[in-house]
Short mmCIF file of C-alpha atoms in Angstrom, two decimals:
data_model
loop_
_atom_site.label_atom_id
_atom_site.label_comp_id
_atom_site.label_asym_id
_atom_site.label_seq_id
_atom_site.Cartn_x
_atom_site.Cartn_y
_atom_site.Cartn_z
CA MET N 5 47.46 66.78 133.44
CA ALA N 6 49.06 70.07 134.30
CA THR N 7 52.26 70.24 136.30
CA GLU N 8 53.50 73.10 138.43
CA ARG N 9 57.12 72.43 137.51
CA PHE N 10 58.64 75.07 135.24
CA GLN N 11 58.81 73.88 131.64
CA LEU N 12 61.88 74.53 129.44
CA TYR N 13 60.89 73.82 125.86
CA ASP N 14 63.33 73.59 122.96
CA THR N 15 62.28 74.23 119.37
CA THR N 16 65.68 74.04 117.65
CA LEU N 17 64.59 71.15 115.44
CA ARG N 18 61.55 73.02 114.16
CA ASP N 19 61.72 76.80 114.56
CA GLY N 20 65.52 76.82 114.71
CA THR N 21 65.83 75.15 111.32
CA GLN N 22 64.17 78.17 109.73
CA LYS N 23 67.52 79.94 110.09
CA LYS N 24 68.93 80.83 106.68
CA GLY N 25 71.50 78.25 105.63
CA LEU N 26 70.61 75.71 108.31
CA ALA N 27 69.36 72.39 106.92
CA LEU N 28 69.63 69.31 109.12
CA THR N 29 69.48 65.72 107.98
CA VAL N 30 67.42 63.27 109.99
CA ASP N 31 70.62 61.87 111.50
CA GLU N 32 71.69 65.38 112.53
CA LYS N 33 68.27 66.11 114.03
CA LEU N 34 68.54 62.93 116.09
CA ALA N 35 72.05 63.93 117.24
CA VAL N 36 70.91 67.41 118.30
CA ALA N 37 67.97 65.86 120.18
CA ARG N 38 70.30 63.53 122.09
CA SER N 39 72.61 66.40 123.05
CA LEU N 40 69.79 68.62 124.32
CA ASP N 41 68.18 65.72 126.17
CA ALA N 42 71.50 65.05 127.91
CA LEU N 43 71.48 68.69 129.04
CA GLY N 44 68.12 68.07 130.67
CA VAL N 45 65.70 70.10 128.53
CA GLY N 46 62.11 69.23 129.41
CA PHE N 47 60.59 69.20 125.93
CA LEU N 48 62.01 68.76 122.43
CA GLU N 49 59.93 69.90 119.48
CA GLY N 50 60.96 67.63 116.63
CA GLY N 51 59.24 69.25 113.66
CA TRP N 52 56.02 69.28 111.66
CA PRO N 53 54.99 65.74 110.65
CA GLY N 54 52.82 65.49 107.57
CA ALA N 55 53.88 68.92 106.32
CA VAL N 56 57.66 68.34 106.10
CA PRO N 57 58.74 64.88 104.82
CA ARG N 58 62.07 65.05 106.67
CA ASP N 59 60.22 65.69 109.92
CA THR N 60 57.85 62.81 109.26
CA GLU N 61 60.88 60.55 108.84
CA PHE N 62 62.45 61.97 112.00
CA PHE N 63 59.43 60.99 114.10
CA ARG N 64 59.31 57.55 112.48
CA ARG N 65 62.94 56.88 113.38
CA ALA N 66 62.67 58.52 116.78
CA THR N 67 60.33 55.80 118.00
CA THR N 68 63.15 53.24 117.81
CA GLU N 69 66.38 55.31 117.72
CA LEU N 70 65.79 58.02 120.29
CA SER N 71 65.90 57.00 123.94
CA LEU N 72 65.24 60.17 125.90
CA ARG N 73 66.19 60.38 129.57
CA HIS N 74 64.87 63.83 130.44
CA ALA N 75 62.87 65.32 127.58
CA GLN N 76 59.47 64.54 126.15
CA LEU N 77 59.20 64.69 122.37
CA ALA N 78 56.65 67.07 120.86
CA ALA N 79 55.16 67.11 117.38
CA PHE N 80 54.21 70.51 116.01
CA GLY N 81 51.26 71.28 113.75
CA ALA N 82 48.26 73.46 113.11
CA THR N 83 44.65 73.32 114.20
CA ARG N 84 42.21 71.73 111.78
CA ARG N 85 41.41 73.63 108.62
CA PRO N 86 38.32 75.84 108.41
CA GLY N 87 35.14 73.90 107.63
CA VAL N 88 36.85 70.48 107.97
CA LEU N 89 35.98 67.90 110.62
CA VAL N 90 38.93 67.36 112.92
CA SER N 91 38.57 63.59 112.64
CA VAL N 92 39.31 63.65 108.91
CA ASP N 93 41.86 66.45 108.71
CA PRO N 94 45.07 64.83 107.38
CA GLN N 95 47.37 67.24 109.21
CA VAL N 96 45.79 66.40 112.54
CA ARG N 97 46.02 62.71 111.68
CA ALA N 98 49.76 63.15 110.99
CA LEU N 99 50.22 64.64 114.46
CA LEU N 100 48.72 61.52 116.02
CA ASP N 101 50.71 59.22 113.73
CA ALA N 102 53.93 60.85 114.97
CA ASP N 103 53.20 59.00 118.23
CA THR N 104 54.67 61.62 120.55
CA PRO N 105 53.51 62.19 124.13
CA VAL N 106 53.15 65.93 123.44
CA VAL N 107 51.54 67.84 120.59
CA THR N 108 52.01 71.58 120.16
CA LEU N 109 49.39 73.36 118.07
CA VAL N 110 49.82 76.75 116.48
CA ALA N 111 46.61 78.78 116.63
CA LYS N 112 45.68 82.27 115.50
CA ALA N 113 45.22 84.78 118.33
CA ASP N 114 45.15 87.95 116.20
CA ARG N 115 41.80 88.69 114.56
CA ARG N 116 43.54 90.29 111.59
CA HIS N 117 45.35 87.02 110.85
CA VAL N 118 42.11 85.09 111.22
CA GLU N 119 40.35 87.27 108.67
CA LYS N 120 43.25 87.95 106.26
CA ALA N 121 45.44 84.84 106.47
CA LEU N 122 42.99 82.08 107.41
CA ARG N 123 40.14 83.81 105.59
CA THR N 124 37.57 82.52 108.01
CA THR N 125 35.34 83.92 110.72
CA LEU N 126 36.41 84.71 114.25
CA ALA N 127 33.93 82.15 115.60
CA GLU N 128 35.21 79.41 113.27
CA ASN N 129 38.80 80.03 114.38
CA LEU N 130 37.80 79.53 118.01
CA ALA N 131 35.94 76.37 117.02
CA MET N 132 39.06 75.11 115.22
CA ILE N 133 41.13 75.62 118.35
CA GLY N 134 38.64 73.95 120.66
CA SER N 135 37.84 70.92 118.54
CA THR N 136 41.49 70.18 117.68
CA VAL N 137 42.66 70.40 121.28
CA ARG N 138 39.79 68.18 122.50
CA HIS N 139 40.49 65.61 119.77
CA LEU N 140 44.17 65.33 120.71
CA VAL N 141 43.53 65.27 124.46
CA HIS N 142 40.94 62.54 123.95
CA ALA N 143 43.65 60.57 122.08
CA GLY N 144 45.87 60.76 125.16
CA ARG N 145 48.21 63.55 124.18
CA ARG N 146 49.51 66.39 126.33
CA VAL N 147 48.65 69.53 124.34
CA PHE N 148 50.37 72.91 124.27
CA VAL N 149 48.91 75.71 122.18
CA ASP N 150 51.15 78.36 120.61
CA ALA N 151 49.02 81.50 120.41
CA GLU N 152 50.57 83.00 117.28
CA HIS N 153 50.98 86.79 117.00
CA TYR N 154 49.49 87.03 120.49
CA PHE N 155 51.01 90.37 121.49
CA GLU N 156 49.93 92.11 118.29
CA GLY N 157 46.55 90.47 118.62
CA TYR N 158 46.20 91.68 122.19
CA ARG N 159 47.07 95.23 121.16
CA ASN N 160 44.60 95.16 118.27
CA ALA N 161 41.71 93.29 119.87
CA PRO N 162 42.40 92.20 123.46
CA ASP N 163 39.01 90.59 124.04
CA TYR N 164 39.46 88.22 121.10
CA ALA N 165 43.06 87.33 122.02
CA LEU N 166 41.94 86.50 125.55
CA GLU N 167 39.08 84.40 124.22
CA ALA N 168 41.51 82.35 122.13
CA VAL N 169 43.51 81.61 125.29
CA ARG N 170 40.40 80.62 127.25
CA THR N 171 39.11 78.42 124.44
CA ALA N 172 42.37 76.45 124.26
CA ALA N 173 42.55 75.96 128.02
CA GLU N 174 38.89 74.99 128.40
CA ALA N 175 39.36 72.36 125.67
CA GLY N 176 42.18 70.79 127.67
CA ALA N 177 45.41 72.52 126.62
CA GLU N 178 47.94 72.15 129.43
CA THR N 179 49.75 75.41 128.61
CA VAL N 180 48.97 78.30 126.27
CA VAL N 181 52.16 79.82 124.92
CA LEU N 182 52.00 83.52 124.07
CA CYS N 183 54.09 84.08 120.94
CA ASP N 184 55.81 87.31 119.94
CA THR N 185 55.95 85.99 116.40
CA ASN N 186 57.26 89.15 114.76
CA GLY N 187 59.73 89.81 117.56
CA GLY N 188 58.74 93.44 117.92
CA THR N 189 57.41 93.61 121.47
CA LEU N 190 59.76 95.10 124.05
CA PRO N 191 60.22 93.47 127.47
CA ASP N 192 58.16 95.96 129.47
CA GLU N 193 55.14 95.45 127.21
CA VAL N 194 55.62 91.67 127.24
CA HIS N 195 55.52 91.79 131.04
CA ALA N 196 52.38 93.92 131.06
CA ILE N 197 50.47 91.77 128.55
CA VAL N 198 51.46 88.46 130.14
CA ALA N 199 50.42 89.76 133.56
CA ALA N 200 47.10 91.05 132.21
CA THR N 201 46.40 87.78 130.39
CA ARG N 202 47.16 85.71 133.46
CA GLU N 203 44.92 87.87 135.61
CA ALA N 204 42.06 87.81 133.09
CA THR N 205 42.14 84.08 132.32
CA GLY N 206 43.88 82.24 135.15
CA VAL N 207 45.41 80.01 132.47
CA ARG N 208 48.87 78.41 132.73
CA LEU N 209 50.96 80.52 130.31
CA GLY N 210 54.18 80.12 128.38
CA ILE N 211 56.33 82.48 126.30
CA HIS N 212 57.88 82.24 122.82
CA CYS N 213 59.93 85.22 121.65
CA HIS N 214 61.79 86.18 118.50
CA ASP N 215 64.82 88.44 118.52
CA ASP N 216 63.99 91.12 115.95
CA THR N 217 64.62 93.91 118.47
CA GLY N 218 67.51 92.11 120.15
CA CYS N 219 65.34 91.57 123.23
CA ALA N 220 64.18 87.95 122.96
CA VAL N 221 65.98 86.70 126.07
CA ALA N 222 65.06 89.80 128.08
CA ALA N 223 61.43 89.55 126.96
CA THR N 224 61.36 85.87 127.93
CA LEU N 225 62.59 86.72 131.43
CA ALA N 226 60.05 89.54 131.65
CA ALA N 227 57.28 87.08 130.80
CA VAL N 228 58.49 84.68 133.49
CA ASP N 229 58.57 87.52 136.00
CA ALA N 230 54.95 88.23 135.02
CA GLY N 231 53.89 84.66 135.69
CA ALA N 232 54.78 82.52 132.66
CA VAL N 233 55.81 79.01 133.73
CA HIS N 234 56.90 77.69 130.34
CA ALA N 235 59.68 79.19 128.18
CA GLN N 236 60.60 78.29 124.62
CA GLY N 237 63.89 78.89 122.82
CA THR N 238 66.41 77.48 120.39
CA ALA N 239 70.05 76.49 120.71
CA HIS N 240 72.27 79.51 119.99
CA GLY N 241 69.12 81.49 119.15
CA TYR N 242 68.77 79.81 115.74
CA GLY N 243 65.66 80.83 113.83
CA GLU N 244 64.14 82.85 111.03
CA ARG N 245 65.19 86.46 110.45
CA CYS N 246 67.04 87.52 113.62
CA GLY N 247 66.38 84.23 115.38
CA ASN N 248 64.62 83.10 118.53
CA ALA N 249 65.36 83.48 122.21
CA ASP N 250 68.66 81.72 122.91
CA LEU N 251 67.79 78.66 124.97
CA PHE N 252 71.24 78.57 126.59
CA SER N 253 71.00 82.17 127.81
CA VAL N 254 67.43 81.65 128.96
CA ALA N 255 68.31 78.51 130.93
CA ALA N 256 71.36 80.05 132.60
CA ASN N 257 69.47 83.21 133.56
CA LEU N 258 66.54 81.26 134.95
CA VAL N 259 68.76 79.06 137.10
CA LEU N 260 71.41 81.56 138.18
CA LYS N 261 69.48 84.84 138.26
CA ARG N 262 65.95 83.75 139.08
CA GLY N 263 66.54 80.54 141.04
CA ILE N 264 64.13 78.62 138.80
CA PRO N 265 65.19 74.94 138.44
CA CYS N 266 64.38 74.55 134.73
CA LEU N 267 67.17 71.94 134.36
CA PRO N 268 68.00 68.92 136.53
CA PRO N 269 70.32 69.57 139.49
CA GLY N 270 73.91 70.04 138.32
CA ALA N 271 73.00 70.01 134.63
CA LEU N 272 73.89 73.66 134.07
CA ALA N 273 77.59 72.76 134.33
CA SER N 274 77.31 70.99 130.97
CA LEU N 275 75.78 74.01 129.21
CA SER N 276 78.94 75.12 127.40
CA ARG N 277 79.73 71.58 126.26
CA THR N 278 76.21 71.20 124.88
CA ALA N 279 76.54 74.50 123.04
CA ARG N 280 79.75 73.28 121.38
CA GLU N 281 78.19 69.92 120.49
CA VAL N 282 75.18 71.50 118.82
CA ALA N 283 77.34 73.97 116.89
CA ALA N 284 79.50 71.10 115.65
CA ILE N 285 76.45 69.12 114.48
CA THR N 286 74.79 72.07 112.73
CA ARG N 287 78.11 73.40 111.34
CA VAL N 288 77.02 76.93 112.30
CA PRO N 289 80.03 78.78 113.75
CA GLU N 290 79.71 79.55 117.44
CA ARG N 291 79.51 83.16 118.53
CA THR N 292 82.58 83.59 120.70
CA VAL N 293 80.81 86.41 122.56
CA ALA N 294 77.65 84.42 123.27
CA PRO N 295 76.62 84.97 126.91
CA TYR N 296 77.62 82.20 129.30
CA VAL N 297 78.76 79.65 126.66
CA GLY N 298 80.93 81.66 124.26
CA ALA N 299 84.70 81.20 124.29
CA ASP N 300 85.07 84.90 125.11
CA ALA N 301 82.20 85.14 127.58
CA PHE N 302 84.67 85.33 130.49
CA THR N 303 87.72 86.68 128.65
CA HIS N 304 89.53 89.73 130.02
CA LYS N 305 91.95 92.00 128.17
CA ALA N 306 92.22 95.30 130.03
CA GLY N 307 94.98 95.59 132.61
CA LEU N 308 92.64 97.02 135.24
CA HIS N 309 90.41 93.96 134.93
CA ALA N 310 93.36 91.58 135.22
CA SER N 311 94.62 93.28 138.37
CA ALA N 312 91.21 93.03 139.98
CA LEU N 313 90.74 89.39 138.92
CA ARG N 314 93.91 88.45 140.79
CA VAL N 315 92.31 89.82 143.96
CA ASP N 316 88.78 88.48 143.43
CA PRO N 317 87.44 86.96 140.15
CA GLY N 318 83.96 88.20 141.08
CA LEU N 319 85.02 91.83 140.73
CA TYR N 320 84.76 91.65 136.92
CA GLN N 321 82.60 88.55 136.37
CA HIS N 322 78.89 88.42 137.05
CA THR N 323 79.00 84.70 137.85
CA ASP N 324 81.48 81.87 138.23
CA PRO N 325 82.06 80.50 134.70
CA ALA N 326 82.32 77.00 136.16
CA HIS N 327 78.57 77.15 136.84
CA VAL N 328 77.99 76.86 133.07
CA GLY N 329 81.01 74.74 132.23
CA ASN N 330 83.10 77.66 130.95
CA ARG N 331 86.32 79.21 132.25
CA THR N 332 88.06 82.53 132.73
CA ARG N 333 90.53 83.49 130.04
CA THR N 334 93.04 86.31 130.00
CA VAL N 335 94.16 88.05 126.83
CA VAL N 336 97.68 89.42 126.81
CA SER N 337 98.04 92.72 124.94
CA ASP N 338 99.42 96.21 125.20
CA LEU N 339 96.24 97.13 127.11
CA GLY N 340 97.34 94.93 129.98
CA GLY N 341 100.43 94.68 132.14
CA ARG N 342 102.10 92.41 134.61
CA SER N 343 98.82 91.16 136.08
CA SER N 344 97.59 90.10 132.63
CA VAL N 345 100.86 88.28 131.98
CA ALA N 346 100.72 86.53 135.36
CA LEU N 347 97.10 85.45 134.85
CA LYS N 348 97.78 84.17 131.33
CA ALA N 349 100.87 82.37 132.63
CA ALA N 350 98.72 80.70 135.28
CA GLU N 351 96.29 79.52 132.57
CA LEU N 352 99.27 77.92 130.81
CA GLY N 353 100.49 76.23 134.00
CA TYR N 354 103.12 78.70 135.25
CA ALA N 355 102.63 79.95 138.82
CA LEU N 356 104.32 83.36 138.83
CA ASP N 357 104.18 86.45 140.98
CA ALA N 358 103.04 89.52 139.05
CA VAL N 359 106.04 91.51 140.32
CA CYS N 360 108.77 88.98 139.46
CA GLU N 361 111.38 89.95 136.88
CA PRO N 362 110.38 87.42 134.17
CA VAL N 363 106.80 88.70 134.24
CA THR N 364 107.99 92.31 134.11
CA ARG N 365 110.25 91.59 131.13
CA THR N 366 107.56 89.60 129.32
CA ALA N 367 105.02 92.39 129.78
CA ALA N 368 107.49 94.91 128.36
CA ARG N 369 108.20 92.69 125.34
CA VAL N 370 104.48 92.19 124.68
CA LYS N 371 103.88 95.95 124.67
CA ALA N 372 106.85 96.52 122.35
CA LEU N 373 105.83 93.78 119.93
CA GLU N 374 102.19 94.88 119.81
CA ALA N 375 103.41 98.37 118.97
CA ARG N 376 105.13 96.79 115.96
CA GLY N 377 101.98 94.99 114.79
CA HIS N 378 101.85 91.76 116.75
CA SER N 379 98.64 90.63 118.42
CA PHE N 380 98.62 88.02 121.17
CA ASP N 381 94.83 87.92 121.66
CA THR N 382 94.60 84.47 120.06
CA ALA N 383 98.31 83.63 119.89
CA ASP N 384 98.82 81.76 123.17
CA ALA N 385 101.61 79.65 121.68
CA SER N 386 103.67 82.67 120.63
CA PHE N 387 103.10 84.19 124.05
CA GLU N 388 104.27 81.06 125.83
CA LEU N 389 107.46 81.08 123.78
CA LEU N 390 108.11 84.68 124.91
CA LEU N 391 107.42 83.76 128.50
CA ARG N 392 109.74 80.76 128.47
CA GLU N 393 112.51 82.82 126.91
CA GLU N 394 112.33 85.10 129.95
CA LEU N 395 111.97 82.26 132.45
CA TYR N 396 114.76 79.93 131.37
CA ASP N 397 118.32 80.92 130.57
CA ASP N 398 118.91 77.88 128.38
CA PHE N 399 115.71 78.28 126.35
CA ALA N 400 117.71 79.93 123.57
CA ALA N 401 118.74 76.42 122.49
CA PRO N 402 115.63 75.33 120.53
CA ALA N 403 114.77 71.84 119.30
CA PHE N 404 115.89 72.88 115.80
CA THR N 405 117.46 75.87 114.10
CA VAL N 406 116.66 77.38 110.73
CA GLU N 407 119.42 77.85 108.19
CA SER N 408 117.26 79.06 105.29
CA TRP N 409 113.82 78.96 103.74
CA SER N 410 112.46 79.90 100.32
CA VAL N 411 109.28 79.94 98.28
CA THR N 412 108.98 79.79 94.49
CA VAL N 413 105.99 79.78 92.17
CA ALA N 414 106.10 77.69 88.99
CA GLY N 415 103.68 77.28 86.10
CA GLY N 416 101.34 79.67 84.36
CA ARG N 417 98.59 81.70 85.96
CA ALA N 418 95.99 78.98 85.38
CA ALA N 419 98.16 76.19 86.82
CA ALA N 420 100.46 77.96 89.27
CA ARG N 421 102.12 75.72 91.83
CA THR N 422 103.95 76.94 94.92
CA GLU N 423 107.05 75.13 96.14
CA ALA N 424 108.72 75.78 99.49
CA ARG N 425 112.11 74.60 100.71
CA VAL N 426 113.50 74.69 104.23
CA ARG N 427 117.00 73.90 105.50
CA LEU N 428 117.14 73.12 109.20
CA ARG N 429 119.51 71.64 111.74
CA VAL N 430 118.81 69.37 114.68
CA GLY N 431 121.93 69.40 116.80
CA ASP N 432 124.75 68.55 114.39
CA VAL N 433 122.44 66.91 111.86
CA PRO N 434 121.47 68.99 108.80
CA LEU N 435 118.19 68.23 107.09
CA SER N 436 115.94 69.71 104.48
CA GLY N 437 112.34 69.50 103.38
CA THR N 438 110.30 70.43 100.35
CA GLY N 439 106.56 71.03 100.19
CA ARG N 440 104.22 71.84 97.33
CA ALA N 441 100.74 73.30 97.64
CA GLY N 442 98.44 75.94 96.24
CA THR N 443 99.60 78.63 98.67
CA ALA N 444 102.96 79.63 100.11
CA LEU N 445 101.71 79.09 103.68
CA HIS N 446 100.63 75.51 103.09
CA ALA N 447 103.74 74.73 101.05
CA LEU N 448 105.92 75.94 103.92
CA ASP N 449 103.84 73.94 106.39
CA ARG N 450 104.39 70.77 104.35
CA ALA N 451 108.10 71.50 103.99
CA LEU N 452 108.42 71.77 107.78
CA HIS N 453 106.64 68.45 108.22
CA THR N 454 108.81 66.61 105.71
CA ALA N 455 111.90 67.90 107.51
CA LEU N 456 110.78 67.47 111.13
CA ASP N 457 108.42 64.48 111.16
CA PRO N 458 111.23 61.85 111.02
CA PHE N 459 112.95 63.48 114.02
CA PHE N 460 109.94 64.38 116.16
CA PRO N 461 107.04 61.87 116.27
CA ALA N 462 104.96 64.41 118.19
CA PHE N 463 105.14 66.86 115.29
CA ARG N 464 103.38 64.39 113.02
CA THR N 465 100.13 65.06 114.89
CA VAL N 466 100.31 68.83 114.39
CA ARG N 467 97.85 70.13 111.81
CA LEU N 468 97.36 73.68 110.57
CA ILE N 469 93.60 74.31 110.73
CA GLY N 470 93.19 78.05 110.18
CA SER N 471 94.90 81.26 109.13
CA GLN N 472 94.09 84.97 109.01
CA GLU N 473 96.01 87.65 107.18
CA HIS N 474 95.74 91.29 108.25
CA PRO N 475 97.42 94.23 106.51
CA LEU N 476 98.81 96.73 109.01
CA VAL N 477 98.30 100.46 108.55
CA ARG N 478 101.47 102.15 109.80
CA ASP N 479 102.87 105.64 109.51
CA GLY N 480 105.96 106.32 107.42
CA ALA N 481 108.37 106.62 110.33
CA ALA N 482 107.28 103.31 111.87
CA ALA N 483 107.46 101.48 108.57
CA ALA N 484 110.92 102.92 107.80
CA ALA N 485 112.17 101.78 111.20
CA ASP N 486 111.18 98.17 110.58
CA THR N 487 114.54 96.59 109.89
CA GLU N 488 113.99 93.63 112.22
CA PRO N 489 112.00 90.50 111.28
CA ASP N 490 109.40 91.16 114.00
CA GLY N 491 108.09 94.37 112.46
CA GLY N 492 106.32 95.04 109.18
CA THR N 493 103.17 95.76 107.31
CA CYS N 494 101.41 92.38 107.43
CA ARG N 495 100.25 90.19 110.32
CA VAL N 496 99.39 86.49 109.98
CA LEU N 497 97.58 84.57 112.72
CA LEU N 498 97.60 80.77 112.63
CA THR N 499 95.55 78.18 114.46
CA TYR N 500 96.85 74.64 114.78
CA ARG N 501 95.82 71.51 116.59
CA ASP N 502 97.81 68.71 118.16
CA ASP N 503 96.76 65.68 120.19
CA THR N 504 95.72 67.74 123.21
CA ARG N 505 94.30 71.12 122.18
CA GLU N 506 94.26 74.03 119.76
CA TRP N 507 96.86 76.78 119.79
CA GLY N 508 97.51 80.06 117.99
CA THR N 509 100.64 81.82 116.77
CA VAL N 510 101.37 85.22 115.24
CA GLY N 511 103.91 86.43 112.72
CA VAL N 512 104.59 89.97 111.47
CA ALA N 513 106.75 90.98 108.51
CA GLY N 514 106.83 93.16 105.41
CA ASN N 515 104.75 90.69 103.37
CA ALA N 516 102.29 87.86 103.94
CA VAL N 517 104.71 85.06 103.02
CA ALA N 518 107.36 86.17 105.51
CA ALA N 519 104.75 86.84 108.22
CA GLY N 520 103.29 83.38 107.63
CA TRP N 521 106.75 81.82 107.94
CA HIS N 522 107.35 83.51 111.30
CA ALA N 523 103.99 82.20 112.57
CA LEU N 524 104.79 78.70 111.26
CA HIS N 525 108.21 78.84 112.91
CA ASP N 526 106.54 79.64 116.25
CA MET N 527 104.06 76.82 115.62
CA ALA N 528 106.84 74.26 115.16
CA ARG N 529 108.89 75.58 118.09
CA HIS N 530 105.92 75.50 120.41
CA ALA N 531 104.72 72.08 119.27
CA LEU N 532 108.15 70.67 120.07
CA LEU N 533 108.53 72.12 123.56
CA ASP N 534 109.86 69.41 125.85
CA ARG N 535 109.45 66.79 123.12
CA PRO N 536 112.03 64.01 122.66
CA VAL N 537 114.00 63.84 119.43
CA GLN N 538 114.66 60.72 117.39
CA ALA N 539 117.58 61.96 115.34
CA PRO N 540 119.31 59.48 113.01
CA ARG N 541 123.08 58.99 113.18
CA ALA N 542 123.64 60.58 109.76
CA PRO N 543 121.77 62.98 107.48
CA VAL N 544 118.78 61.42 105.78
CA ALA N 545 117.14 62.10 102.47
CA VAL N 546 113.73 63.53 103.24
CA PRO N 547 111.03 63.24 100.58
CA SER N 548 108.93 66.22 99.62
CA ALA N 549 105.27 66.58 100.56
CA GLU N 550 102.73 67.56 97.97
CA GLY N 551 99.05 68.25 98.38
#
C-alpha cells in the first residue's frame, strides 16, 4: 500500500554500524532506535536478521522492548539465492521471523555485479527480485527494494537497470531505492539519472547515497528535486569508508530549504538534542562543525560578523538555530572587538552596550592577552573573569587568595609519583592542601579540592574533564619580554563541569605545569563566583587527596 507522504528512512543501526570502530550492543541499538523514533523518523532499519546474530537478537527483543511512536521497524536482507526456491531460502525465512512491518531487500541493479559477484544470469537475477518481493508482500510485509550500485549500473547498461526497477515494482515493492553504493556519483548526475528513471518507469523512487566524494547530502537533495520521495541516511553520516548521507543534515534541509514535512510538526527543534544523544550512546565524538547540529554550527568569531549579528542575526546565519534546537555562540578573540565582547557577555547573562567602558577595556585586554598566547575560543570561564574584573570595582577581592603552590616528583622512572601542595587563604583563615596523581595537573587539581572543599560545598561538584596542551611558537623578542605570569611558551586549555554546565579556562606560562596551574586557578575562581563560604573558626588540618 503505497503512500504519497515523503519517507525519511534511517539506516544507522545497519549501514551506520559499518563505520570503522563502531560496534553497538543490542542495548545500545535499542537506545539509538528510541532516540531516533522520538525525533520522528519514519522508518528504522534495525539490521540483518539471520546473517548477523546481534541483529537477530535485536529484532527478538524489539518485539517486547521497543514501543515506537513514529517509526516503523524494517528488517534488511537480500533476495533469495540463485537457483533456490524463495519458500525454503533460510535468509528470506529470517526476514519473516524478524516480525517487522517493513522488509528492505538489497537487489543487484548492475549487470556486472550480477555476472561477477552473484555469478548468475541476468534473467535469474530478475527472477530472484520478483519472487522474493512477491513472497514477502504475500506474507503481509511492506517491501522496499534497495537497487544496489544503481547509478553505475545505469551508466553501464541502462536498459537492465531500468528493468530491475520495473521488476521490483511490478512484484509489489512499495518503493525502489536507487543506491549510489560506491559514493562516486556527483549531484548533477544523480539528478539526471533519477529523473530519467522516474520518467521511464513511473515507479515510486527513493535515494541512498554514500559520501565518498563529500556530496552525499547534496546528491540526496538532488534526487529529491528530481522526484525521489524516500530518502535514506544515518545519524552523523556514520557508515563504511567515508560514511553515508547525514540524516540530520538531510532532514533539516528537506524541512527548512525544501518545505518537505519529513518529520512531524515541531520535531525539527529536537534535532540537536537527538544528535547529542546518539553520539553519547555510540561514543563517537560529535563533529563540532556538523551542519545544523554541531556546537560550532552557529558560532561566530570575526568582529565584522559580531557587529552585524547585533543588528540582525540573519545577516550571518542562513537560518534561525532555534529551528534545529541549536543556538548562536560568539567566540571572543583578537579577531573581534567590542561587538564580540558584548555578544559573548549577553550569552553569559550580562546586558551591556558595545560602546560602554567595561566592554572597551575587556576587548583591549583580550587582544593583548591573545597576543601573548592566550586563546578564549573555548575559555568562557576565563573570559567571564576578565569581564567581571572590568565591571565591578570590588571584584579584586576573590573568594580565596594563593600564597604558594609547588609540584614535586618522587620515585624512579617506572614508579614516578607527582605530589602537589597549595597554600591558600580564605579571609583570615590559612589552609593548605596536598594532592597526589600521575600528572602535575591532576595532582594540583586534587590539592585545590582538599583545600577548598571544606570551605565551599559548591566546589565539591567541580570535576576536571579535559585538558589540552599547546606549545607556542614565539619570536625571540616576544619570549624575552615575557616577565609576567600571563605570557610564555605554553598554553593549557581546561574543560570542567559543575552541577549546571561545562566551562573552559586558559593558562599561559613558560612551561606546561605553570600554564596548567593558571588555568586551574581560573577554574577555581570561576566555580566559586557568588558562592557562599563555610569557613571554620580556626585553621583545620586538611587531608591530602590521592588518586
